[in-house]
XYZ file of C-alpha atoms in Angstrom:
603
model
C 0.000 0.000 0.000
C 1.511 3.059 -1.337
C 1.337 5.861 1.622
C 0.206 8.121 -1.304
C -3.206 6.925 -2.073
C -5.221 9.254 0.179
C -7.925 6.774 -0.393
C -6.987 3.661 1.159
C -5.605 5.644 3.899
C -9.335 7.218 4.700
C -10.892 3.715 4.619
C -8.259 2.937 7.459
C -8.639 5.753 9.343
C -11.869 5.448 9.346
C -12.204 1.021 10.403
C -9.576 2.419 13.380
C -11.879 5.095 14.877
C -15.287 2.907 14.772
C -13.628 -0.061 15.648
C -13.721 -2.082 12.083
C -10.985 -5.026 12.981
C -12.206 -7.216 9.986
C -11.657 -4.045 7.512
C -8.121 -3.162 8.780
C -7.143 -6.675 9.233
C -6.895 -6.668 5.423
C -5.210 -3.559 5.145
C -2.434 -5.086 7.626
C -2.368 -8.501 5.704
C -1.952 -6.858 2.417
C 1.306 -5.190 3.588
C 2.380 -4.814 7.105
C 3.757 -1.376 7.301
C 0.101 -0.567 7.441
C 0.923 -0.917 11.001
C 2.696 2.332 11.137
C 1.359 4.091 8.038
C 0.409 7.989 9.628
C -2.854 8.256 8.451
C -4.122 11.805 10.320
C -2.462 14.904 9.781
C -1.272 14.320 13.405
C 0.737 11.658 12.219
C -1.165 9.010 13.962
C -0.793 5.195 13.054
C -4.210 3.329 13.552
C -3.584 2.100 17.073
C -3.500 5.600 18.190
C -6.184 6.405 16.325
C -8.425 3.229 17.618
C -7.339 4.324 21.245
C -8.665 7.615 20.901
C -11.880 6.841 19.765
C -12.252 4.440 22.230
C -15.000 2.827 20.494
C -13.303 -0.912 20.342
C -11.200 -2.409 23.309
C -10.900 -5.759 20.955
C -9.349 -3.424 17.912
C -6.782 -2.384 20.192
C -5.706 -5.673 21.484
C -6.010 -7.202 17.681
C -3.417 -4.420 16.297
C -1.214 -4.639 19.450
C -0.812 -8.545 19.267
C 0.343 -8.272 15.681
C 3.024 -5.124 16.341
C 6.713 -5.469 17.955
C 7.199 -4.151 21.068
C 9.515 -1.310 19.102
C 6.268 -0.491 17.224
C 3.879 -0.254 19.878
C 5.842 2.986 21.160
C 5.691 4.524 17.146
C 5.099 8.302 18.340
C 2.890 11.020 16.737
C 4.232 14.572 15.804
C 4.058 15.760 19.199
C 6.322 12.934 20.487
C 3.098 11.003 22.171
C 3.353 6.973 22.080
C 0.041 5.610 22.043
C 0.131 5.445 25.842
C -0.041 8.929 25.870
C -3.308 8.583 23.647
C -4.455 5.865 26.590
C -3.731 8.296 29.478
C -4.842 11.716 27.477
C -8.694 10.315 27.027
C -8.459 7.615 30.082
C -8.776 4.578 28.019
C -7.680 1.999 31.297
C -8.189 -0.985 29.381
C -5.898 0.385 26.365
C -3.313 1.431 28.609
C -3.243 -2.340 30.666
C -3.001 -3.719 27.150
C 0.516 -1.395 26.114
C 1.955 -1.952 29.170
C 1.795 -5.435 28.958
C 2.831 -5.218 25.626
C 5.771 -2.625 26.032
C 6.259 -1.079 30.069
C 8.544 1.268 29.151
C 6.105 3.062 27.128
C 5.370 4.701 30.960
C 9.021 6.722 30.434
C 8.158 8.291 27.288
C 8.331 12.231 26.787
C 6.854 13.922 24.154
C 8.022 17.282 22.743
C 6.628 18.891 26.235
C 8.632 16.468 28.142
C 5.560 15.014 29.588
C 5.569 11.175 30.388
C 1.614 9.581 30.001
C 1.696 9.783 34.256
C 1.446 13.610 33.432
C -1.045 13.866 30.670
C -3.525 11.385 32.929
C -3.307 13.762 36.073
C -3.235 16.584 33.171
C -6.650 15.482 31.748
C -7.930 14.045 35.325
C -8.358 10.520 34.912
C -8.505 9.164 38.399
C -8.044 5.435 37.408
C -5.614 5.983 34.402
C -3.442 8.010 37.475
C -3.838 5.447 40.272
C -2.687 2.490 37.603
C 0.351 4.414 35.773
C 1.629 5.234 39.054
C 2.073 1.445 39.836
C 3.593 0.597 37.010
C 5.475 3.738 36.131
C 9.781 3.398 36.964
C 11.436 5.378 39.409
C 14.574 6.057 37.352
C 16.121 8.886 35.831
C 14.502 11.137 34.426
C 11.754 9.887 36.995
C 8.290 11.761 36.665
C 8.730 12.276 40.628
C 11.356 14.112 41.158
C 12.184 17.868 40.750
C 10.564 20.030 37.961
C 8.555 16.943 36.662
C 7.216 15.820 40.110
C 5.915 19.221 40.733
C 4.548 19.106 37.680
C 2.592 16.304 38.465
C 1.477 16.606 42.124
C -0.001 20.604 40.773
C -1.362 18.948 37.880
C -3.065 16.095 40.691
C -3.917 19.421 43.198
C -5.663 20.972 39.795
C -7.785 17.470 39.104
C -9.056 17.784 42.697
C -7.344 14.325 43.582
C -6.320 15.463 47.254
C -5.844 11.674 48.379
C -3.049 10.899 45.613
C -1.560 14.122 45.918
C -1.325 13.342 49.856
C -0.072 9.904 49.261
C 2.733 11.314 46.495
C 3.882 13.912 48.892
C 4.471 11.651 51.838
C 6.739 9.526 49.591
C 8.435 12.871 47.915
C 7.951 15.682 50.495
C 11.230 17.509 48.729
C 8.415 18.223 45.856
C 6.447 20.192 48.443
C 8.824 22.754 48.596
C 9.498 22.884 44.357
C 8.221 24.843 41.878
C 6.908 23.314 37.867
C 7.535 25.033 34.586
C 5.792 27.755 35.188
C 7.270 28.324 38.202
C 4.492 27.813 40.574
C 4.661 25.649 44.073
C 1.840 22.764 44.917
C 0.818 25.415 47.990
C 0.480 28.179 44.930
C -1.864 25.608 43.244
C -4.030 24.544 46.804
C -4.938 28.083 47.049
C -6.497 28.572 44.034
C -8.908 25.942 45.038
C -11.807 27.222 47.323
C -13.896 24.500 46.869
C -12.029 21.645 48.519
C -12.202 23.240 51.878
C -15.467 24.186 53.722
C -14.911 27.993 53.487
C -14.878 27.446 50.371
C -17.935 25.261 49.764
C -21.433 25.180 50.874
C -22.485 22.764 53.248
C -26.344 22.468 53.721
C -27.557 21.162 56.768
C -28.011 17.532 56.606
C -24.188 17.918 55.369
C -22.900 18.988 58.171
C -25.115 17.195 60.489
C -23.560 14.164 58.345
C -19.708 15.289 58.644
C -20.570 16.103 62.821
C -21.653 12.856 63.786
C -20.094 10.128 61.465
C -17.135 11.581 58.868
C -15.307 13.087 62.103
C -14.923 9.891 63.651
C -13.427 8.318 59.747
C -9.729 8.411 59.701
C -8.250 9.557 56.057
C -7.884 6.371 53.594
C -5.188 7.164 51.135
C -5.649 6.117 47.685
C -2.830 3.825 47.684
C -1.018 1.088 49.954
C 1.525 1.867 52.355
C 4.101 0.025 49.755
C 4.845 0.613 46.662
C 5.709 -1.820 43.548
C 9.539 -2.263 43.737
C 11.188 1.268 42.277
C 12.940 -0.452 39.723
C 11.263 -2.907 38.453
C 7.699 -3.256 36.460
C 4.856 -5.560 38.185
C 3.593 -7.926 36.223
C 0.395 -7.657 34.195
C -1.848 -10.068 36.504
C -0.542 -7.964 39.225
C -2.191 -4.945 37.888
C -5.453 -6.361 38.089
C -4.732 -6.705 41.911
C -4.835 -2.461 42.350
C -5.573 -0.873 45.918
C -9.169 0.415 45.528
C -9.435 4.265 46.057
C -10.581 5.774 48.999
C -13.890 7.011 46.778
C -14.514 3.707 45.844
C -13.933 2.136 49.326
C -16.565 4.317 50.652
C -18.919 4.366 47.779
C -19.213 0.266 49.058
C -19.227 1.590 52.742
C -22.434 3.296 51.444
C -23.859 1.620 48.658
C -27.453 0.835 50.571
C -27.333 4.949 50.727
C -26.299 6.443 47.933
C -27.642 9.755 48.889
C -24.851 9.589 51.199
C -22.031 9.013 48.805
C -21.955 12.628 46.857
C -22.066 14.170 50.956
C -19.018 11.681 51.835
C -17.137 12.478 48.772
C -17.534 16.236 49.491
C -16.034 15.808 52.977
C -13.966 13.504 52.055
C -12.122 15.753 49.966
C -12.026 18.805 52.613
C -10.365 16.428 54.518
C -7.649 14.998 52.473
C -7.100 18.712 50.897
C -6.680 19.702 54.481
C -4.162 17.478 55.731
C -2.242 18.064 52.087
C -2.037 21.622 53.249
C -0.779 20.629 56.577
C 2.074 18.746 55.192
C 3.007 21.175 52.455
C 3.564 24.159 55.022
C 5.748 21.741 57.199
C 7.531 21.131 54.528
C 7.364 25.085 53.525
C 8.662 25.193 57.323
C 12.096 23.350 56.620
C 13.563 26.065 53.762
C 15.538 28.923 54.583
C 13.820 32.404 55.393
C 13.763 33.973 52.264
C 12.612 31.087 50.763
C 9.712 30.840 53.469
C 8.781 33.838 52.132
C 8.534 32.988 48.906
C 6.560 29.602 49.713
C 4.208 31.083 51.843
C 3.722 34.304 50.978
C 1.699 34.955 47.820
C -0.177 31.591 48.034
C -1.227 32.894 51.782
C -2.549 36.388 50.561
C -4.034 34.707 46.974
C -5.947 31.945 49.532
C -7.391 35.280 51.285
C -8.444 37.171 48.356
C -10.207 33.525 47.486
C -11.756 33.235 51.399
C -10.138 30.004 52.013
C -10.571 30.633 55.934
C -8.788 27.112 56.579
C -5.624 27.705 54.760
C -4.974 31.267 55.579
C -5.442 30.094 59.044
C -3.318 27.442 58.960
C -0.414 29.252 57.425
C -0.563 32.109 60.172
C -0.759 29.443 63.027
C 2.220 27.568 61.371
C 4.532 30.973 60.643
C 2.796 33.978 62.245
C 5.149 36.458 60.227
C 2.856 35.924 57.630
C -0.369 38.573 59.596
C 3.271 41.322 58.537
C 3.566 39.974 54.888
C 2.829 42.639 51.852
C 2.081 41.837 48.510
C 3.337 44.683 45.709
C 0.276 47.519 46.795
C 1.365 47.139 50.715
C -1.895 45.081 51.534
C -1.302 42.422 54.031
C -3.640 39.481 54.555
C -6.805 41.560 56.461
C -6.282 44.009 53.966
C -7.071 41.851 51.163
C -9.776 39.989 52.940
C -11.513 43.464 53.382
C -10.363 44.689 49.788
C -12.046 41.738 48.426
C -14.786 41.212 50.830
C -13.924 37.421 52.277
C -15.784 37.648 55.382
C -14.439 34.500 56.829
C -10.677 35.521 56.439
C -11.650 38.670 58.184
C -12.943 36.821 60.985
C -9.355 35.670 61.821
C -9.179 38.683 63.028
C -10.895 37.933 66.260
C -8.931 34.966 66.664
C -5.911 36.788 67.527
C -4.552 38.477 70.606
C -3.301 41.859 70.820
C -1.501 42.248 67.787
C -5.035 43.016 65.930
C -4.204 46.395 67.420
C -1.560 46.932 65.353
C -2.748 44.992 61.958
C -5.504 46.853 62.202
C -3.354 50.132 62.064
C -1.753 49.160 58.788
C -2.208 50.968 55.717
C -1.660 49.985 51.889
C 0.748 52.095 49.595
C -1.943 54.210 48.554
C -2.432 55.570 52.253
C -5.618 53.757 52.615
C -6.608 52.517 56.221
C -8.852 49.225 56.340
C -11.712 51.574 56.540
C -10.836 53.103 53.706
C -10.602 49.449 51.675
C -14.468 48.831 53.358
C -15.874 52.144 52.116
C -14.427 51.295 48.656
C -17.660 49.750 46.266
C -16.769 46.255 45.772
C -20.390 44.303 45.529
C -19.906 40.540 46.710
C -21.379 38.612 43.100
C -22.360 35.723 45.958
C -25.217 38.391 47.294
C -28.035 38.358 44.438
C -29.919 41.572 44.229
C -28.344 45.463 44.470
C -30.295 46.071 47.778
C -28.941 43.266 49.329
C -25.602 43.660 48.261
C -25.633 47.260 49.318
C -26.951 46.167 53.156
C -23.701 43.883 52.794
C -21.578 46.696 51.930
C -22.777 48.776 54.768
C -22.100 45.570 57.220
C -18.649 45.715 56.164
C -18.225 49.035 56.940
C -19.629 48.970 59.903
C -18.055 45.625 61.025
C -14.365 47.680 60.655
C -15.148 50.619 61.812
C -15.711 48.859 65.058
C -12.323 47.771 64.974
C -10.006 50.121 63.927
C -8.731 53.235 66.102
C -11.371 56.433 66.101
C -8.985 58.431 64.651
C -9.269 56.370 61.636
C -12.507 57.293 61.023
C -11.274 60.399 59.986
C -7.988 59.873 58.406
C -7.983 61.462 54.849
C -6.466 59.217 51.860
C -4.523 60.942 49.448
C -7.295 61.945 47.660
C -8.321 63.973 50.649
C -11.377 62.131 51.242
C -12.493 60.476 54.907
C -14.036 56.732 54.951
C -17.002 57.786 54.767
C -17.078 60.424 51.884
C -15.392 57.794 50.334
C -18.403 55.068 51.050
C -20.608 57.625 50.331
C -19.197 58.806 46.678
C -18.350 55.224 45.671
C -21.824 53.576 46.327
C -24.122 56.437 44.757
C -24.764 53.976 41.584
C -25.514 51.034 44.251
C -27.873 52.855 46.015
C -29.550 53.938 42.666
C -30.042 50.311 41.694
C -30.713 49.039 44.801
C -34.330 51.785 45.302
C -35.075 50.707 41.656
C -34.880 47.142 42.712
C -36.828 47.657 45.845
C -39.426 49.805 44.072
C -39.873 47.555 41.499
C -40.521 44.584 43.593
C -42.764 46.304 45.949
C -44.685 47.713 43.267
C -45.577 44.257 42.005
C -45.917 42.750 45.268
C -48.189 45.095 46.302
C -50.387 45.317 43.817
C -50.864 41.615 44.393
C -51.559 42.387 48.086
C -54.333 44.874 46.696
C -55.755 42.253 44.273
C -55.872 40.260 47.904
C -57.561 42.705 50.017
C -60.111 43.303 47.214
C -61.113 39.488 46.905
C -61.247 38.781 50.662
C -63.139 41.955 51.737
C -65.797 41.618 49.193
C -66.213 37.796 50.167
C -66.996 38.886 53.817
C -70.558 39.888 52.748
C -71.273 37.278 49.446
C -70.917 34.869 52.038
C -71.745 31.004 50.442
C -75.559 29.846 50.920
C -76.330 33.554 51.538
C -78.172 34.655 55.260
C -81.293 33.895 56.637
C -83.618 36.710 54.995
C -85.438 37.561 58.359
C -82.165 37.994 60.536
C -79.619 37.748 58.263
C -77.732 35.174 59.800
C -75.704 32.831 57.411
C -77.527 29.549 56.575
C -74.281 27.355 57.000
C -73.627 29.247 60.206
C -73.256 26.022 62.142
C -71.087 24.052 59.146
C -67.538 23.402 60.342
C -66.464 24.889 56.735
C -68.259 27.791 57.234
C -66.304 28.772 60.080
C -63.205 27.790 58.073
C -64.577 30.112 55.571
C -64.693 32.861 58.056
C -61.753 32.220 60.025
C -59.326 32.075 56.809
C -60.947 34.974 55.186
C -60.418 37.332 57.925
C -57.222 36.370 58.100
C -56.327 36.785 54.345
C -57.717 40.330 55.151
C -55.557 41.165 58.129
C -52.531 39.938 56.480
C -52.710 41.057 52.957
C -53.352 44.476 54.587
C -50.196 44.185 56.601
C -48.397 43.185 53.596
C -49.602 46.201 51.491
C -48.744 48.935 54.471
C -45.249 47.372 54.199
C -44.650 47.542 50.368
C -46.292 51.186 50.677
C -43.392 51.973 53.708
C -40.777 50.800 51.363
C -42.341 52.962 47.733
C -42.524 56.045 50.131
C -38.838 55.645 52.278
C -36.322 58.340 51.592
C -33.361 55.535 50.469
C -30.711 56.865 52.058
C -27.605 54.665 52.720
C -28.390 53.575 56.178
C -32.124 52.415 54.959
C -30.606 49.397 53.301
C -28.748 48.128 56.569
C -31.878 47.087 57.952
C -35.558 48.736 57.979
C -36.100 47.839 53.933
C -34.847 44.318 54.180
C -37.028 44.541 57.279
C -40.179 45.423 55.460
C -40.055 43.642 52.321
C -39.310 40.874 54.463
C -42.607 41.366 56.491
C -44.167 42.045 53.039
C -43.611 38.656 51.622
C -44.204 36.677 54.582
C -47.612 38.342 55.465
C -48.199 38.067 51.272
C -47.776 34.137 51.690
C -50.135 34.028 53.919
C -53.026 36.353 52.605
C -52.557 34.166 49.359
C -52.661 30.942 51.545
C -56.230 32.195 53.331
C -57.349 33.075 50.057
C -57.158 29.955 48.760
C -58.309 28.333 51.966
C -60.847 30.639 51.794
C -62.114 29.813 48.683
C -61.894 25.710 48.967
C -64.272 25.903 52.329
C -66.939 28.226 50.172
C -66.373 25.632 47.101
C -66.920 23.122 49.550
C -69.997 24.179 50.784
C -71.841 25.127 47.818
C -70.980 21.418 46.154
C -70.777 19.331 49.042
C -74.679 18.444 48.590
C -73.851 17.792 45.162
C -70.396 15.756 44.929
C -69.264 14.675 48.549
C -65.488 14.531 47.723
C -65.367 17.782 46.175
C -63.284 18.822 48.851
C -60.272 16.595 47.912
C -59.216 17.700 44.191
C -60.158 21.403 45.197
C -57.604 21.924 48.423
C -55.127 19.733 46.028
C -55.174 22.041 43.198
C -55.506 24.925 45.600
C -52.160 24.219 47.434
C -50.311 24.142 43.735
C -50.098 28.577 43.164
C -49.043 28.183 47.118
C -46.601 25.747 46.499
C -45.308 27.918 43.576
C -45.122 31.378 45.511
C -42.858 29.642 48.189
C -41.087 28.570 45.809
C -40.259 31.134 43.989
C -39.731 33.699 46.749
C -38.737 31.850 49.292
C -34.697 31.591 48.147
C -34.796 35.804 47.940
C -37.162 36.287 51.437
C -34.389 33.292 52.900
C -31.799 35.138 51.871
C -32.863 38.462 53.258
C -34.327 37.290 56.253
C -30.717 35.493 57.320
C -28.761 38.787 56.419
C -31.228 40.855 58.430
C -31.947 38.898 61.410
C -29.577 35.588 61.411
C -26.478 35.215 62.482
C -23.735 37.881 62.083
C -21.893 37.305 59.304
C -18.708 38.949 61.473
C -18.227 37.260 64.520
C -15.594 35.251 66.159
C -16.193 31.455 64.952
C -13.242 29.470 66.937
C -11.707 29.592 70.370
C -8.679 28.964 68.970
C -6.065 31.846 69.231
C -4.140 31.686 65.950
C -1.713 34.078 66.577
């Protein structure tokens, strides 16, 4: 077969990516350096190709038994042996079947010096990782050590595989305290991931009722065996069928009779095992020399707090408390950039330490700007939906450091000449113009809902069902338990929908100044929707008793389908509202969202 006849190759290409043995078979048997014809513009032979696609595990065993061990590692133009296909789309099977075939495909680099260990964790394939690091040698130039173990245990950190990560540190801690090609450290790499700690992640409340009582008392299975396959040699193939199960799969059987359970476990199974890699990345941080302390701790410390990782800011001052003194480039320190960039629980730190807060607190950022200046600078959390509500969180925050720093702070000029509170005041003029339009426009359509409400309900009072008695005009179903239902709910839906429309009518007519959005709007929309709920609700109720009563001659189980269908636009209005009225009600009256949430004195 002449490598010219763009046909023929097509037809091949094409029986390698579905999986067509019988059609390349002949290919092969008309001339065998079909094998390792490049038939993509990739220059890909068809065993890359079938590996790729993925489609058929029996193609790639076919092709591999008729190819030399030499031509199983044929490479592409970027230097990738077909191992490197295996690992890059996690084809397990494929990559069992070259190993067998060839095992020291594992040592091959490509033109980006990556081995097919790399490109697994690369393209996060958890079981492609766990079984090339069994069978991958330990020999120079080893994927662990140096540049290229970094390289892999940030690429593992990036995949959000904390429990191999943890396992390859223990066994390499020097690669704790390296840097990859770009030049970053695994601790640089940890702290761009909010998510695998609790700050970071949001844990409802059968989660953490779940992580209180049972994953507390689980001890931290690592994804591997204490012992490793000998470092220089290869296990055999039946050996690799023989793997360590992962500690996802170990409790994924722990749980299998639950597996509501298992995405809960997985979640704090990975805060755990990202916490204890962070543990043993500072001590090893802890063992270099003080400038290069610095530069290990440092800027992954201050990028953790402009993320809010509470956890690893925390740990990092507890571990080296030099840190609370470290600058970044504009002068802010830690606090500063929790406040800059509005990371409540960093902040909160704050009251974990002893007297020095005194003096952090006092610190200022090249520009001359005090911590109150930072708070009274517009920076909207985008986790806070709605401009009212994100304004009431911007006036928390200022009002949360003003409490702390000195009084003479509160009128410290920046170099702009402006005090903390001109500055709040000038920065937040847009935010308080979209928050009253937001608050106008929702009260505007509540409450002429409330009015609809009041309208229905009042006029119901006297077209009461069955009508009176014409001679003392006492209702006929006077003595009917749904009469009194009737009455009882309607009254209600009265009081309450007229509660709810006073409150929408306090919030059209309020002044909106800044110090309206701290508390008395959230208040009163608040009040609004709860009290609108509820006139709805005795509507509804309302109207099944009086449906009830004028049918139940008629149809005796009238009752039934009508308080069904009437609890479905009650259903929908909590539904609806209720993540908005949840969210309002916790910022207004919950718990502070500043206050001191450990005994534990950090510094």
């Amino acid at each position: 077969m002449e490598d010219g006849n763009e046909n023929r190759r097509l037809a091949l290409y094409k029986a390698a990516v579905h999986g067509h043995w019988n059609i390349a078979k002949t290919f092969f048997d008309e001339d065998p350096n079909a094998l390792t014809l490049k038939i993509s513009g990739f220059e890909e032979i068809a065993l890359y190709v079938a590996i790729t696609s993925g489609h058929s595990i029996e193609f790639v065993r076919n092709i591999v038994e008729l190819m030399s061990e030499e031509l199983v590692g044929t490479v592409n133009r970027d230097g990738n042996n077909p191992l490197h296909a295996a690992a890059m789309v996690g084809n397990l099977e494929a990559a069992k079947i070259l190993v067998k075939k060839n095992a020291t495909l594992t040592q091959g680099r490509n033109v980006l010096n990556a081995t097919p260990l790399h490109y697994a964790a690369t393209y996060a394939h958890e079981q492609t990782v766990r079984f090339l690091l069994t069978v991958t040698r330990h020999e120079n130039p080893s994927p662990f050590f140096d540049t290229d173990g970094v390289r892999l245990l940030n690429s593992l950190i990036t995949a959000d595989f904390y429990g191999i990560a943890l396992d390859l540190l223990k066994r390499y801690p020097d690669l704790g305290r390296g840097r990859d090609q770009y030049g970053y450290t695994a601790l640089d790499m940890l702290a761009r991931k909010p998510r695998a700690f609790p700050s970071g992640s949001r844990i409802g409340f059968f989660e953490f009722l779940f992580d209180h009582y049972w994953c507390r008392n689980v001890s931290i299975k690592t994804d591997f065996a204490d012992d490793y396959v000998d470092t220089k040699t290869i296990p055999k193939y039946g050996d690799l069928e023989n793997q360590v199960e992962s500690s996802e799969d170990y409790y994924q059987k722990k749980f299998k009779q639950f597996p509501f359970l298992q995405h809960i476990e997985k979640k704090m199974l990975m805060h755990k095992q990202a916490m204890e890699l962070l543990k043993l990345l500072i001590s090893e941080a802890l063992k270099a020399n003080e400038s290069e302390l610095y530069g290990l701790l440092g800027p992954s410390t201050q990028n953790a707090a402009i993320l809010g990782i509470q956890e690893f800011v925390a740990e990092a001052i507890k571990s080296y408390p030099y840190l609370v003194w470290f600058r970044d480039r504009d002068g802010c320190t830690v606090f500063l950039l929790a406040i800059k960039h509005r990371q409540e629980k960093v902040f909160n730190l704050l009251y974990q330490i002893g007297n020095h807060k005194h003096i952090i607190t006092s610190l200022s950022d090249t520009e001359g700007n005090n911590m109150l200046h930072l708070a009274a600078k517009s920076n909207p959390s985008n986790r806070i939906s709605g401009a009212a509500l994100q304004m009431q969180r911007e006036l928390q925050w200022f009002k949360e450091v003003e409490k702390v720093v000195q009084p003479s702070y509160k009128e410290m000029e920046d170099r702009s000449g402006r005090t903390p509170r001109e500055l709040f005041t000038k920065d937040h003029e847009s935010l308080v113009s979209q928050g009253e339009k937001w608050m106008k426009d929702t009260a505007m359509s509540c409450a002429t809902v409330a009015a609809l409400v009041i309208t229905v309900v009042f006029a119901a009072a006297f077209t009461v069902p069955g009508g009176n008695n014409s001679d003392q005009g006492i209702p006929i179903y006077l003595n009917q338990t749904a009469f009194m239902i009737f009455a009882i709910s309607d009254a209600f839906g009265l009081f309450s929908s007229s509660t709810s429309l006073l409150m929408f009518l306090g919030i059209l007519t309020s002044r909106y100044s800044e110090e309206d959005f701290r508390r008395a709007l959230p208040m009163r929309l608040s009040i609004g929707l709860i009290t609108l709920f509820f006139s709805i609700a005795s509507m509804l109720i309302a109207f099944s008793a009086a449906f009830h009563l004028v049918l139940f001659h008629k149809v005796k189980w009238i009752a039934v389908p009508i308080g069904l269908l009437a609890c479905a636009p009650v259903t929908l209005f909590a539904l609806l509202q209720f993540p908005l009225l949840l969210e309002m009600v916790c910022s207004t009256f919950g718990h502070k969202v500043f206050r001191k949430q450990s005994d534990e004195i950090i510094f």
